[in-house]
Amino acid sequence: SGRWARVMAIVKEFEEKCGTPEGKLKQLADAMTVEMHAGLVSEGGSKLKMLISYVDNLPTGDEKGVFYALDLGGTNFRVLRVQLGGKEGGIVHQEFAEASIPPELMSGTSEALFDYIAEKLANFVDEEEQRFHQPPNRQRELGFTFSFPVMQTSINSGNLIRWTKGFSIDDAVGQDVVAGLTKALQRKGVEMRVAALVNDTIGTLAGGRYTNSDVAVAVILGTGSNAAYVERAQAIPKWHGPLPQSGEMVINMEWGNFRSSHLPLTEYDHGLDIESLNPGEQIFEKMISGMYLGEILRRVLLRLAEEASFFGDEVPPKLKIPFILRTPEMSAMHHDTSSDLRVVGSKLKDILEIPNTSLKTRRVVVQLCNIVATRGARLAASGVLGVLKKMGRDTLRDNGKKTVIAMDGGLYEHYTEYRECLENTLNELLGDETANSIAIEHSNDGSGIGAALLAASHSLYA
Ligand code: ADP
Ligand code: MG
């Protein structure tokens, strides 16, 4: 029928616009490398902030003692206690508590947000066993993983540049996040010093390095997306401080804000961006990360419903609600292996209140999941290639050494099709020989542990 022809035409057009042939991915990688250079030359020199982390030494394995971490950066936040055994002792003990951030706190005041966090930390510390107590005259020390763009002023201070990922607390912008947290800790009577302020990418890099000395890059694919890597201090013209003894500096790229004319943007991406809390910003993140993939899919489905009566004569009202279709649900539909696609059917029914979908309709939904996820994963792979190029690690190294990329985030962890596509694409881009020298490691919860490790290496008592 004409209706179905219209459906297929819209799907075909979308698929074409989302195309990511190898040549385009290589152009994107080159563009990423160019922007990395520009961002290192001067502040504001690029869409990529290339933030200096003040981390010039990654964990060695000698770190010792009980340290804390607080991981804030998306939907959930976690508090951790990590006991480090010192040389060859490894992680003796770790424990965490997790809580979700109430949505109203994501757009309230910074005081309310920090009070909420400090309260959870207070509970965590209050319930602590005697054996984890600090020795006399020693304050607890915390690594604070705060995964938003911050202009650091030292290892444990820095001002929020702007919010991303659905947060918008105006009074916090431009303020020192460590000062904000410290004041809340005082209000709640928590005896604790913030020893390190890091981004989740930096935490993941540190956590990854602790277990594998070849780790040199970290990538986050969760609610948002970002990357960090180890740069030569000499290659950072905008750094005017003393050259670190290690000769290295970890850079938080803030790659979510990458943008290039080579990106395969569609009308759905434009619509999502314009209606977002941060229009014009985080364009790369909006194409590849967990907060947005399901929303892109919803927008395509809405268009199909409106212009090709994809779900019948009426446009399902729920389909008009932004962000109602979350990426985990999309992932569940994409991975549906049943012959009648019953997972797809039940998701459409439960979330969008669309009953009795035909198999033909469900197949199109799976096809759309695949288009959105494939584009995201392949673009993420091109970003990784760009970083490897900047580091000179996109070809075999003379010393035969490996380069390991520590990856973390719920999207990477749980969306199998996405993860496999990313890994296959990176191998395709690198070519067989080089691909053998590059490995991706899942750094489970590396960002929290990494922050505790960095608190240890920046301890007052070390
Ligand atoms: P954050 O990025 O907020 O620190 P996580 O790393 O845990 O948190 O990532 C959470 C994100 O991962 C979710 O917002 C969601 O987009 C994505 N995600 C979680 N579970 C799944 C899943 N089963 N399939 C696909 N994506 C998922
Ligand atoms: Mg996280």
Tab-separated table of C-alpha atoms in Angstrom, residues 64-261:
chain	number	residue	atom	x	y	z
A	64	LYS	CA	48.174	2.550	50.637
A	65	GLY	CA	45.408	3.267	53.117
A	66	VAL	CA	41.647	3.722	53.270
A	67	PHE	CA	40.314	6.337	50.831
A	68	TYR	CA	36.908	7.462	49.681
A	69	ALA	CA	35.403	8.423	46.378
A	70	LEU	CA	32.261	10.128	45.300
A	71	ASP	CA	31.122	9.673	41.720
A	72	LEU	CA	28.628	12.202	40.386
A	73	GLY	CA	27.956	12.620	36.718
A	74	GLY	CA	24.683	11.331	35.444
A	75	THR	CA	21.667	9.478	36.649
A	76	ASN	CA	23.179	7.854	39.708
A	77	PHE	CA	25.852	8.768	42.116
A	78	ARG	CA	27.962	6.483	44.205
A	79	VAL	CA	30.050	6.721	47.316
A	80	LEU	CA	32.920	4.280	47.715
A	81	ARG	CA	35.399	3.193	50.332
A	82	VAL	CA	38.559	1.587	49.020
A	83	GLN	CA	41.300	0.020	51.096
A	84	LEU	CA	44.588	-0.038	49.241
A	85	GLY	CA	47.245	-2.524	50.300
A	86	GLY	CA	50.368	-0.731	49.084
A	87	LYS	CA	53.104	-2.399	47.048
A	88	GLU	CA	51.674	-5.527	45.462
A	89	GLY	CA	48.848	-5.449	47.963
A	90	GLY	CA	46.237	-4.333	45.459
A	91	ILE	CA	42.726	-3.437	46.469
A	92	VAL	CA	42.180	-5.108	49.828
A	93	HIS	CA	38.596	-4.061	50.227
A	94	GLN	CA	35.976	-2.015	48.441
A	95	GLU	CA	32.447	-1.127	49.267
A	96	PHE	CA	29.945	1.255	47.781
A	97	ALA	CA	26.512	2.752	48.172
A	98	GLU	CA	24.482	4.061	45.270
A	99	ALA	CA	21.595	6.476	45.042
A	100	SER	CA	19.777	8.137	42.198
A	101	ILE	CA	19.696	11.915	41.892
A	102	PRO	CA	16.115	13.133	42.377
A	103	PRO	CA	15.211	14.955	39.118
A	104	GLU	CA	14.244	18.158	40.942
A	105	LEU	CA	17.792	18.419	42.299
A	106	MET	CA	19.181	18.402	38.750
A	107	SER	CA	17.770	21.867	38.137
A	108	GLY	CA	17.576	23.380	41.631
A	109	THR	CA	20.355	25.059	43.588
A	110	SER	CA	23.905	23.862	44.077
A	111	GLU	CA	23.380	23.984	47.857
A	112	ALA	CA	20.456	21.554	47.622
A	113	LEU	CA	22.409	19.170	45.370
A	114	PHE	CA	25.545	19.205	47.523
A	115	ASP	CA	23.537	18.853	50.748
A	116	TYR	CA	21.863	15.763	49.349
A	117	ILE	CA	25.214	14.260	48.394
A	118	ALA	CA	26.861	15.184	51.691
A	119	GLU	CA	24.013	13.550	53.558
A	120	LYS	CA	24.520	10.253	51.703
A	121	LEU	CA	28.228	10.483	52.421
A	122	ALA	CA	27.483	11.150	56.106
A	123	ASN	CA	25.357	7.989	56.287
A	124	PHE	CA	28.046	5.973	54.538
A	125	VAL	CA	30.702	7.127	56.991
A	126	ASP	CA	28.458	6.729	60.055
A	127	GLU	CA	27.842	3.077	59.272
A	128	GLU	CA	31.510	2.332	58.810
A	129	GLU	CA	33.221	-0.488	60.676
A	130	GLN	CA	35.866	0.333	63.251
A	131	ARG	CA	38.623	-1.330	61.202
A	132	PHE	CA	38.300	1.302	58.486
A	133	HIS	CA	38.680	4.253	60.834
A	134	GLN	CA	41.593	6.562	60.156
A	135	PRO	CA	44.580	6.620	62.496
A	136	PRO	CA	44.530	9.430	65.118
A	137	ASN	CA	45.080	12.958	63.772
A	138	ARG	CA	44.353	11.910	60.257
A	139	GLN	CA	41.407	13.187	58.280
A	140	ARG	CA	39.505	11.039	55.809
A	141	GLU	CA	40.402	11.867	52.224
A	142	LEU	CA	38.141	11.773	49.208
A	143	GLY	CA	38.510	11.674	45.452
A	144	PHE	CA	35.607	13.533	43.879
A	145	THR	CA	34.620	12.316	40.427
A	146	PHE	CA	32.571	15.113	38.934
A	147	SER	CA	31.813	14.406	35.298
A	148	PHE	CA	31.016	17.771	33.822
A	149	PRO	CA	33.412	20.210	32.165
A	150	VAL	CA	35.510	21.881	34.857
A	151	MET	CA	38.350	24.368	34.475
A	152	GLN	CA	40.707	22.977	37.098
A	153	THR	CA	42.840	25.374	39.104
A	154	SER	CA	44.684	22.620	40.980
A	155	ILE	CA	44.317	18.905	41.585
A	156	ASN	CA	41.569	19.644	44.101
A	157	SER	CA	39.824	22.759	42.886
A	158	GLY	CA	38.078	23.846	39.736
A	159	ASN	CA	35.206	25.891	38.373
A	160	LEU	CA	32.250	24.419	36.539
A	161	ILE	CA	32.269	25.575	32.906
A	162	ARG	CA	28.735	24.414	32.089
A	163	TRP	CA	26.327	21.598	32.757
A	164	THR	CA	25.589	18.744	30.341
A	165	LYS	CA	23.444	15.571	30.370
A	166	GLY	CA	20.236	17.168	31.619
A	167	PHE	CA	21.657	19.039	34.624
A	168	SER	CA	21.037	22.780	34.799
A	169	ILE	CA	21.807	24.403	38.136
A	170	ASP	CA	22.526	27.982	37.168
A	171	ASP	CA	24.110	29.198	40.404
A	172	ALA	CA	26.823	26.512	40.196
A	173	VAL	CA	28.228	27.634	36.848
A	174	GLY	CA	31.569	29.384	37.261
A	175	GLN	CA	31.844	28.256	40.891
A	176	ASP	CA	34.406	25.963	42.505
A	177	VAL	CA	32.711	22.591	42.857
A	178	VAL	CA	35.088	21.444	45.592
A	179	ALA	CA	34.259	24.525	47.681
A	180	GLY	CA	30.560	23.754	47.168
A	181	LEU	CA	30.983	20.156	48.299
A	182	THR	CA	33.291	21.075	51.196
A	183	LYS	CA	30.774	23.553	52.596
A	184	ALA	CA	28.026	20.948	52.412
A	185	LEU	CA	30.259	18.403	54.168
A	186	GLN	CA	30.792	20.944	56.945
A	187	ARG	CA	27.058	21.637	57.214
A	188	LYS	CA	26.425	17.904	57.586
A	189	GLY	CA	29.330	17.451	59.997
A	190	VAL	CA	31.324	15.077	57.770
A	191	GLU	CA	35.037	15.123	58.570
A	192	MET	CA	36.558	14.737	55.154
A	193	ARG	CA	39.038	16.506	52.893
A	194	VAL	CA	38.642	16.553	49.109
A	195	ALA	CA	42.119	15.518	47.962
A	196	ALA	CA	41.428	15.191	44.243
A	197	LEU	CA	38.827	16.510	41.842
A	198	VAL	CA	38.620	14.415	38.698
A	199	ASN	CA	36.424	13.687	35.755
A	200	ASP	CA	35.112	10.133	35.202
A	201	THR	CA	37.450	9.759	32.226
A	202	ILE	CA	40.435	10.648	34.409
A	203	GLY	CA	39.215	8.292	37.127
A	204	THR	CA	38.790	5.504	34.589
A	205	LEU	CA	42.270	6.139	33.205
A	206	ALA	CA	43.745	6.024	36.712
A	207	GLY	CA	41.765	2.931	37.678
A	208	GLY	CA	42.735	1.236	34.414
A	209	ARG	CA	46.427	2.070	34.808
A	210	TYR	CA	46.455	0.619	38.327
A	211	THR	CA	45.669	-2.823	36.918
A	212	ASN	CA	47.348	-2.530	33.509
A	213	SER	CA	50.389	-0.337	32.886
A	214	ASP	CA	49.623	-0.174	29.134
A	215	VAL	CA	46.433	1.849	29.687
A	216	ALA	CA	46.881	5.265	28.050
A	217	VAL	CA	43.357	6.269	26.986
A	218	ALA	CA	39.984	6.193	28.732
A	219	VAL	CA	36.598	6.471	27.075
A	220	ILE	CA	33.226	6.808	28.764
A	221	LEU	CA	30.062	5.695	27.025
A	222	GLY	CA	27.292	6.075	29.558
A	223	THR	CA	24.649	8.752	29.921
A	224	GLY	CA	27.112	11.028	28.150
A	225	SER	CA	30.415	10.430	26.410
A	226	ASN	CA	33.941	11.693	26.894
A	227	ALA	CA	37.588	10.666	26.624
A	228	ALA	CA	40.916	11.318	28.335
A	229	TYR	CA	44.474	10.383	27.441
A	230	VAL	CA	48.070	10.856	28.477
A	231	GLU	CA	49.723	13.736	26.612
A	232	ARG	CA	53.338	14.863	26.565
A	233	ALA	CA	53.550	18.016	28.674
A	234	GLN	CA	55.769	19.567	25.989
A	235	ALA	CA	52.924	19.209	23.510
A	236	ILE	CA	50.573	21.467	25.489
A	237	PRO	CA	51.399	25.052	24.459
A	238	LYS	CA	48.645	26.504	26.655
A	239	TRP	CA	50.200	25.006	29.795
A	240	HIS	CA	52.380	27.698	31.363
A	241	GLY	CA	52.961	25.977	34.692
A	242	PRO	CA	56.123	24.104	35.619
A	243	LEU	CA	56.826	21.067	33.494
A	244	PRO	CA	55.894	17.981	35.500
A	245	GLN	CA	58.711	15.620	36.384
A	246	SER	CA	56.971	12.765	34.618
A	247	GLY	CA	56.909	14.860	31.447
A	248	GLU	CA	53.252	13.920	31.101
A	249	MET	CA	49.857	15.424	31.735
A	250	VAL	CA	46.490	13.758	31.535
A	251	ILE	CA	44.051	15.665	29.328
A	252	ASN	CA	40.280	15.550	29.698
A	253	MET	CA	39.179	16.110	26.125
A	254	GLU	CA	35.473	16.812	26.697
A	255	TRP	CA	34.989	15.147	23.330
A	256	GLY	CA	31.227	15.198	23.719
A	257	ASN	CA	31.349	18.743	22.368
A	258	PHE	CA	33.164	17.694	19.190
A	259	ARG	CA	31.486	18.835	16.020
A	260	SER	CA	32.461	18.582	12.368
A	261	SER	CA	30.870	19.090	8.982
